One Martini backbone bead per residue (centre of mass of N, CA, C, O) as a GRO file, in nm:
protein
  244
    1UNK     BB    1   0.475   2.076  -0.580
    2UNK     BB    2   0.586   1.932  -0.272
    3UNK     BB    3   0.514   2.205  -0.073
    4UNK     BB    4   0.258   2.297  -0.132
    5UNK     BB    5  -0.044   2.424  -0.026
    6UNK     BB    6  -0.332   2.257   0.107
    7UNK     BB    7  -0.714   2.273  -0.003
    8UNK     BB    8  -0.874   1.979   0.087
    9UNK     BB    9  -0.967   1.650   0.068
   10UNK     BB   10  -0.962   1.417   0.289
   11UNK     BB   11  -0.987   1.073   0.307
   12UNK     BB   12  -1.065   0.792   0.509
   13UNK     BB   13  -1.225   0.564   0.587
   14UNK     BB   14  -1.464   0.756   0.560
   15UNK     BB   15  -1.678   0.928   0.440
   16UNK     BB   16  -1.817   1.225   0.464
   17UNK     BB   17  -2.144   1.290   0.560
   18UNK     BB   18  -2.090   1.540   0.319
   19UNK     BB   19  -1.995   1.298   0.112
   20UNK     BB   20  -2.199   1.214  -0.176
   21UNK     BB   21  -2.147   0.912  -0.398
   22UNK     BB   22  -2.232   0.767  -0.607
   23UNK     BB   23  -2.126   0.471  -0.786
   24UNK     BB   24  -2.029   0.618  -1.040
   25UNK     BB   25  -1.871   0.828  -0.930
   26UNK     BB   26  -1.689   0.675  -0.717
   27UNK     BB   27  -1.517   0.559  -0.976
   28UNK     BB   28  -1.441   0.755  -1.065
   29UNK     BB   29  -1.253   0.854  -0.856
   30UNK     BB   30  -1.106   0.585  -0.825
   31UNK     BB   31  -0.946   0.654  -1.129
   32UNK     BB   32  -0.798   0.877  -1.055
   33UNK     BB   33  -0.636   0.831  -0.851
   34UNK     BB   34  -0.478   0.620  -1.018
   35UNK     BB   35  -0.386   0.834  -1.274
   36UNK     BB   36  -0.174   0.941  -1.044
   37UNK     BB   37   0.038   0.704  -1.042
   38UNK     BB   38   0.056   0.676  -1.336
   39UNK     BB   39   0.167   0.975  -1.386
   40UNK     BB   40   0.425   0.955  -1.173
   41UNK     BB   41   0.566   0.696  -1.325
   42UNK     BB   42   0.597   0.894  -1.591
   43UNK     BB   43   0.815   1.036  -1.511
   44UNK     BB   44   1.079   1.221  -1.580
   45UNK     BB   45   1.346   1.168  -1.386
   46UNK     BB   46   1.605   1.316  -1.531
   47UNK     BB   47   1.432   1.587  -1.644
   48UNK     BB   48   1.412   1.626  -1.350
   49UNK     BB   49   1.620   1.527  -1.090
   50UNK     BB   50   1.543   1.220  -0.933
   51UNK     BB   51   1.745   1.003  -1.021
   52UNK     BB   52   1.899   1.046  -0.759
   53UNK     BB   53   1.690   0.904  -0.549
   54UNK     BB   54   1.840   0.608  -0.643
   55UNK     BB   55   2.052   0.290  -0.644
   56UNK     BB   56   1.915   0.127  -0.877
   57UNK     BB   57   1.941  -0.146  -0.935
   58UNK     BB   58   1.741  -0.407  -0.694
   59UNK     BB   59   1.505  -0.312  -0.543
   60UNK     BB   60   1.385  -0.531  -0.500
   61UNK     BB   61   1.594  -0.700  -0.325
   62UNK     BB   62   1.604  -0.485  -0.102
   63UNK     BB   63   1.315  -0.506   0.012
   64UNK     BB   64   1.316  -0.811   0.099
   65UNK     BB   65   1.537  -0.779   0.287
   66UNK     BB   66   1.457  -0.525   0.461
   67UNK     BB   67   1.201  -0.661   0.551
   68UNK     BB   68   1.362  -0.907   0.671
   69UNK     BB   69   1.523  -0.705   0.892
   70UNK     BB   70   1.302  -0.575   1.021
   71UNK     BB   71   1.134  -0.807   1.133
   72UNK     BB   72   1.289  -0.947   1.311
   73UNK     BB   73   1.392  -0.706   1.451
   74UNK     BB   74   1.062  -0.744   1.544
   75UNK     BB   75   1.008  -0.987   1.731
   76UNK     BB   76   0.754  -1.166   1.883
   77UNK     BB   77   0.652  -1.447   2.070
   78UNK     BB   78   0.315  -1.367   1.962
   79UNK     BB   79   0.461  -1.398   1.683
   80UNK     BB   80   0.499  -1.488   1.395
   81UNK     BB   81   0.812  -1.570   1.158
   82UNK     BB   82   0.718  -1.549   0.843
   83UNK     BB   83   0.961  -1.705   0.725
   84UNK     BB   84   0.776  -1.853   0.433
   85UNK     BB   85   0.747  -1.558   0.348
   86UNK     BB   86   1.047  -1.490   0.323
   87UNK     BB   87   1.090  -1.751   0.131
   88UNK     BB   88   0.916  -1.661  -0.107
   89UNK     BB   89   1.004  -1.418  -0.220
   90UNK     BB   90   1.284  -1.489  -0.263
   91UNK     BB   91   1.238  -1.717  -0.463
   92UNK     BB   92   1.030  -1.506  -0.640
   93UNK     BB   93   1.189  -1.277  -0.758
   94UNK     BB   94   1.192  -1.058  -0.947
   95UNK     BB   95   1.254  -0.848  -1.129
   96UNK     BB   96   1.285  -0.520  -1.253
   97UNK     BB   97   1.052  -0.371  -1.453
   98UNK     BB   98   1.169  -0.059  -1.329
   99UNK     BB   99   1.293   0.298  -1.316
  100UNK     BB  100   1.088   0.496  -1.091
  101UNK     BB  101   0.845   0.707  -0.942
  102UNK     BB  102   0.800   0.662  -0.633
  103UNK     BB  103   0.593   0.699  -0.311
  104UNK     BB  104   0.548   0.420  -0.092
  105UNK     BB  105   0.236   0.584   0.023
  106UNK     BB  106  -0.056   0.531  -0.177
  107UNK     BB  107  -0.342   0.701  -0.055
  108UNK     BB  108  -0.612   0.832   0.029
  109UNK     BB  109  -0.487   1.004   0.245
  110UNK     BB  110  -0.260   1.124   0.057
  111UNK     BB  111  -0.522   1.260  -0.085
  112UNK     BB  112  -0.603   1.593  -0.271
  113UNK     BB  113  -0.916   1.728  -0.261
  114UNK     BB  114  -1.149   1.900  -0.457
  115UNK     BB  115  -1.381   2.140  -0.291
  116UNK     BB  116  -1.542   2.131  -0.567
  117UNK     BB  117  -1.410   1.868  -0.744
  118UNK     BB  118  -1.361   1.594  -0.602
  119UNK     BB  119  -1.221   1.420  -0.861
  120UNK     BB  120  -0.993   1.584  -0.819
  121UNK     BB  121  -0.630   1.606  -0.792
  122UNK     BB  122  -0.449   1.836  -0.591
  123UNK     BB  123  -0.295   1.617  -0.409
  124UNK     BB  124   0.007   1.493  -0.243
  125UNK     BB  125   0.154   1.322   0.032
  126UNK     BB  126   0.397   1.181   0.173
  127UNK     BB  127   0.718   1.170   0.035
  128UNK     BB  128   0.942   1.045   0.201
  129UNK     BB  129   0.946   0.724   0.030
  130UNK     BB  130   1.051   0.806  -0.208
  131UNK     BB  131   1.149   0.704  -0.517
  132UNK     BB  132   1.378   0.471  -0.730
  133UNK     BB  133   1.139   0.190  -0.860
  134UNK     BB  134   0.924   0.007  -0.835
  135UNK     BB  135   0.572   0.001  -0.996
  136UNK     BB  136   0.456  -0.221  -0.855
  137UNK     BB  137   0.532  -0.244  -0.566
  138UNK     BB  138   0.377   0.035  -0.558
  139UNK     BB  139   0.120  -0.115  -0.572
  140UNK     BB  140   0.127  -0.327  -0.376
  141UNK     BB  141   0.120  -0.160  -0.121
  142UNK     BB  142  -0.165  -0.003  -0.169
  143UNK     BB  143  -0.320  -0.300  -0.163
  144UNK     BB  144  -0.275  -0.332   0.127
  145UNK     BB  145  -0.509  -0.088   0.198
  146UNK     BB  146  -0.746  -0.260  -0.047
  147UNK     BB  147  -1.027  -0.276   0.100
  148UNK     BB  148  -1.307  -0.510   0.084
  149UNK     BB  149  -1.679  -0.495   0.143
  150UNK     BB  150  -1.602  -0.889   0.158
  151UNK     BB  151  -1.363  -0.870   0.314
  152UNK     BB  152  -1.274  -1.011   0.625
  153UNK     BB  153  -1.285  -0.915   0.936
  154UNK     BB  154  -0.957  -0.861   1.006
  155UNK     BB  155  -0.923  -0.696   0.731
  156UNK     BB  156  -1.111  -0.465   0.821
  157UNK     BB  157  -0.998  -0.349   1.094
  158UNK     BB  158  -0.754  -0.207   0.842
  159UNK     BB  159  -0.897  -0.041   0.777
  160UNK     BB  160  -0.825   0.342   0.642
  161UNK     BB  161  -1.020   0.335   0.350
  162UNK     BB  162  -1.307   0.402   0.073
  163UNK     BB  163  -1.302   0.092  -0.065
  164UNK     BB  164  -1.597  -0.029   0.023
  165UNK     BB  165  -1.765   0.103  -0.134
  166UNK     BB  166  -1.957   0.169  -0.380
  167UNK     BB  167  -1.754   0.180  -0.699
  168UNK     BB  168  -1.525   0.028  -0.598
  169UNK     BB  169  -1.262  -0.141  -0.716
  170UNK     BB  170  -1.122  -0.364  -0.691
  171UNK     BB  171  -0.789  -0.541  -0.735
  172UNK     BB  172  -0.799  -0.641  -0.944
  173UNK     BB  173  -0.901  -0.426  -1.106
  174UNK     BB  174  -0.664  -0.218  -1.079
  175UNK     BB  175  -0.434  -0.389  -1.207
  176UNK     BB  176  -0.592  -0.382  -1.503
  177UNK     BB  177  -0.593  -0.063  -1.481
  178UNK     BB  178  -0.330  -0.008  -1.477
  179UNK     BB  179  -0.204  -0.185  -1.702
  180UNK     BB  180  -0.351   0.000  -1.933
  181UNK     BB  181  -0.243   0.276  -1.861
  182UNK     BB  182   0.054   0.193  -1.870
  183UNK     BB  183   0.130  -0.073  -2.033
  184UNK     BB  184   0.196  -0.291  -1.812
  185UNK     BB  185   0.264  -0.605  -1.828
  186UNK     BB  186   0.070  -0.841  -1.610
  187UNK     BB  187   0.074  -1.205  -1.552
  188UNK     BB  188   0.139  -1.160  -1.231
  189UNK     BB  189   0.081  -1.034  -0.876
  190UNK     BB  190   0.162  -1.213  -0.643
  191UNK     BB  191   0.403  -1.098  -0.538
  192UNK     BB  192   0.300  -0.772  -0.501
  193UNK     BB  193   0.079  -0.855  -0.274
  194UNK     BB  194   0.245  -1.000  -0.055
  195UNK     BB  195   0.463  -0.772  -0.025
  196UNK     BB  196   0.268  -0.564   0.102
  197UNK     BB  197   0.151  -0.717   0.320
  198UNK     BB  198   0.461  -0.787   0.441
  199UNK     BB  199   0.540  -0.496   0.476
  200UNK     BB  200   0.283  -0.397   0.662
  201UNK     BB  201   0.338  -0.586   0.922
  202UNK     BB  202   0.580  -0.470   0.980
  203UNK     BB  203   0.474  -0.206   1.069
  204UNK     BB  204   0.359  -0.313   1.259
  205UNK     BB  205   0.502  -0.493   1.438
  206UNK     BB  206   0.716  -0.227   1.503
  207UNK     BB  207   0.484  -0.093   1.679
  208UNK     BB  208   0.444  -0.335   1.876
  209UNK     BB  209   0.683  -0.368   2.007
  210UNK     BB  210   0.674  -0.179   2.144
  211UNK     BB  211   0.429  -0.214   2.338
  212UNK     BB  212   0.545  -0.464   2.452
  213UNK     BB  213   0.798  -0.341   2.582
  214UNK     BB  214   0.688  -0.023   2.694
  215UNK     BB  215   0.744   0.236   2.449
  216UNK     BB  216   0.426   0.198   2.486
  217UNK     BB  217   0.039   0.286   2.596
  218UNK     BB  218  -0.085   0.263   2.376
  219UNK     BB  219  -0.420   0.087   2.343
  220UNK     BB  220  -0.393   0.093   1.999
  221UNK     BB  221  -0.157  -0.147   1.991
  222UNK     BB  222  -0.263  -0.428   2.160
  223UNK     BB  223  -0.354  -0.558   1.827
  224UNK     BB  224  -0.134  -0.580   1.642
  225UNK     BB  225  -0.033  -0.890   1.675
  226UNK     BB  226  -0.269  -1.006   1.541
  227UNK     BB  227  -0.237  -0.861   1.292
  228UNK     BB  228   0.024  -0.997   1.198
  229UNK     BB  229  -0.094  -1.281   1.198
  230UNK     BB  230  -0.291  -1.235   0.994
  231UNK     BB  231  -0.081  -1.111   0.814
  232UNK     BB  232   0.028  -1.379   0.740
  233UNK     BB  233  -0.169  -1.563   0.663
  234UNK     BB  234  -0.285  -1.469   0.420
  235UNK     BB  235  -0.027  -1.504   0.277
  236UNK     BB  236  -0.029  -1.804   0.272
  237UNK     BB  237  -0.309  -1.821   0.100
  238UNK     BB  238  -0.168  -1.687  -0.170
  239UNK     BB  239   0.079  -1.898  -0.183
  240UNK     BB  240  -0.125  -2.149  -0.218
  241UNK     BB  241  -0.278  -1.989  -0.491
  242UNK     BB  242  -0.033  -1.963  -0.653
  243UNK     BB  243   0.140  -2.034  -0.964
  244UNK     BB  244   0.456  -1.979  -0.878
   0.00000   0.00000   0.00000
């Protein structure tokens, strides 16, 4: 029930102190986690009446269309224009994989874990952004805040959850685990992570822009335009490392 009140752990950036799982454990962890985005992905829409929540077919090209209608109508003069990579996104759109039930921002922060036994996953957060669309993309979202213990420090800096701890998956290995485990034939996910992080820049970037023009004095947010400038940057080089 997505209304139901839970008791019980969420991470963020880092382990809670009395929060100790060796590195096998850590996997596990991290493996049940990703099992739950894939039991999401396989609800039967229909059978659910989620069905309703969907546009239909299109979601990839809907995506990339409004992400990069977010990004101009929000963009300031010391933040790089993005252009490049919402014309590589564009003319790389593949179809929808599938019309599944998507959280739209599935991350360990929006995960409650069982305070007895941390392994279980017994409930998920924030599903605004839930809808009907491609299960690919929504997993290139959640990768875009899977940051790993040697990724540099720029992107070190975007971390909010316990992806770099030692027995944690990288991203590869998520997509290969994923892909194993639903089923679905991935044979490039480079569009699908470029989607992600050119979508969280969006999301940071529309934080700065208020910040920028004075409407928000949070000095949490004013190194937000550094980050939308790295990835950005970040985006480039996948761009040009891609096969696509």
């Amino acid at each position: 029930c997505i209304r139901d009140r839970y008791g019980g752990i969420i991470l963020r950036q880092d382990f809670p102190k009395d929060f100790e799982l060796s590195e096998s454990d850590t996997r596990k962890l991290c493996l049940n986690v990703i099992d739950k985005l894939v039991d999401l992905h396989n609800v039967d829409a229909k059978a659910t009446g989620l069905d309703k929540l969907g546009k239909g077919a299109g979601y990839v090209q809907r995506q990339i269309g409004g992400w990069s209608d977010r990004f101009r109508k929000a963009k300031t003069d010391d933040v790089g224009d993005f252009e490049a990579v919402m014309g590589w996104l564009n003319d790389k759109m593949p179809d929808d994989v599938a019309q599944v039930v998507i959280h739209n921002d599935y991350r360990f922060d929006n995960v409650v874990l069982n305070q007895d036994n941390p392994f279980e996953v017994i409930g998920v957060l924030d599903w605004e952004m839930a809808t009907i669309g491609d299960p690919l993309m929504d997993l290139g979202n959640s990768l875009a805040y899977w940051i790993e213990a040697d990724d540099e420090g720029p992107f070190q800096m975007l971390r909010r959850q316990p992806t770099h701890q030692p027995g944690m998956l990288t991203r590869k290995e998520v997509v290969a685990y994923y892909a194993e485990k639903s089923g679905r034939k991935i044979d490039n996910f480079d569009f699908y992570e470029i989607y992600g992080l050119f979508r969280l820049a969006v999301i940071v970037q529309q934080i700065y822009y208020r910040y920028y023009h004075g409407q928000t004095n949070d000095k949490r947010f004013a190194a937000f335009g550094h980050a939308a400038n790295y990835l950005e940057k970040r985006c480039q080089r996948l761009i040009e490392a891609s096969d696509l």
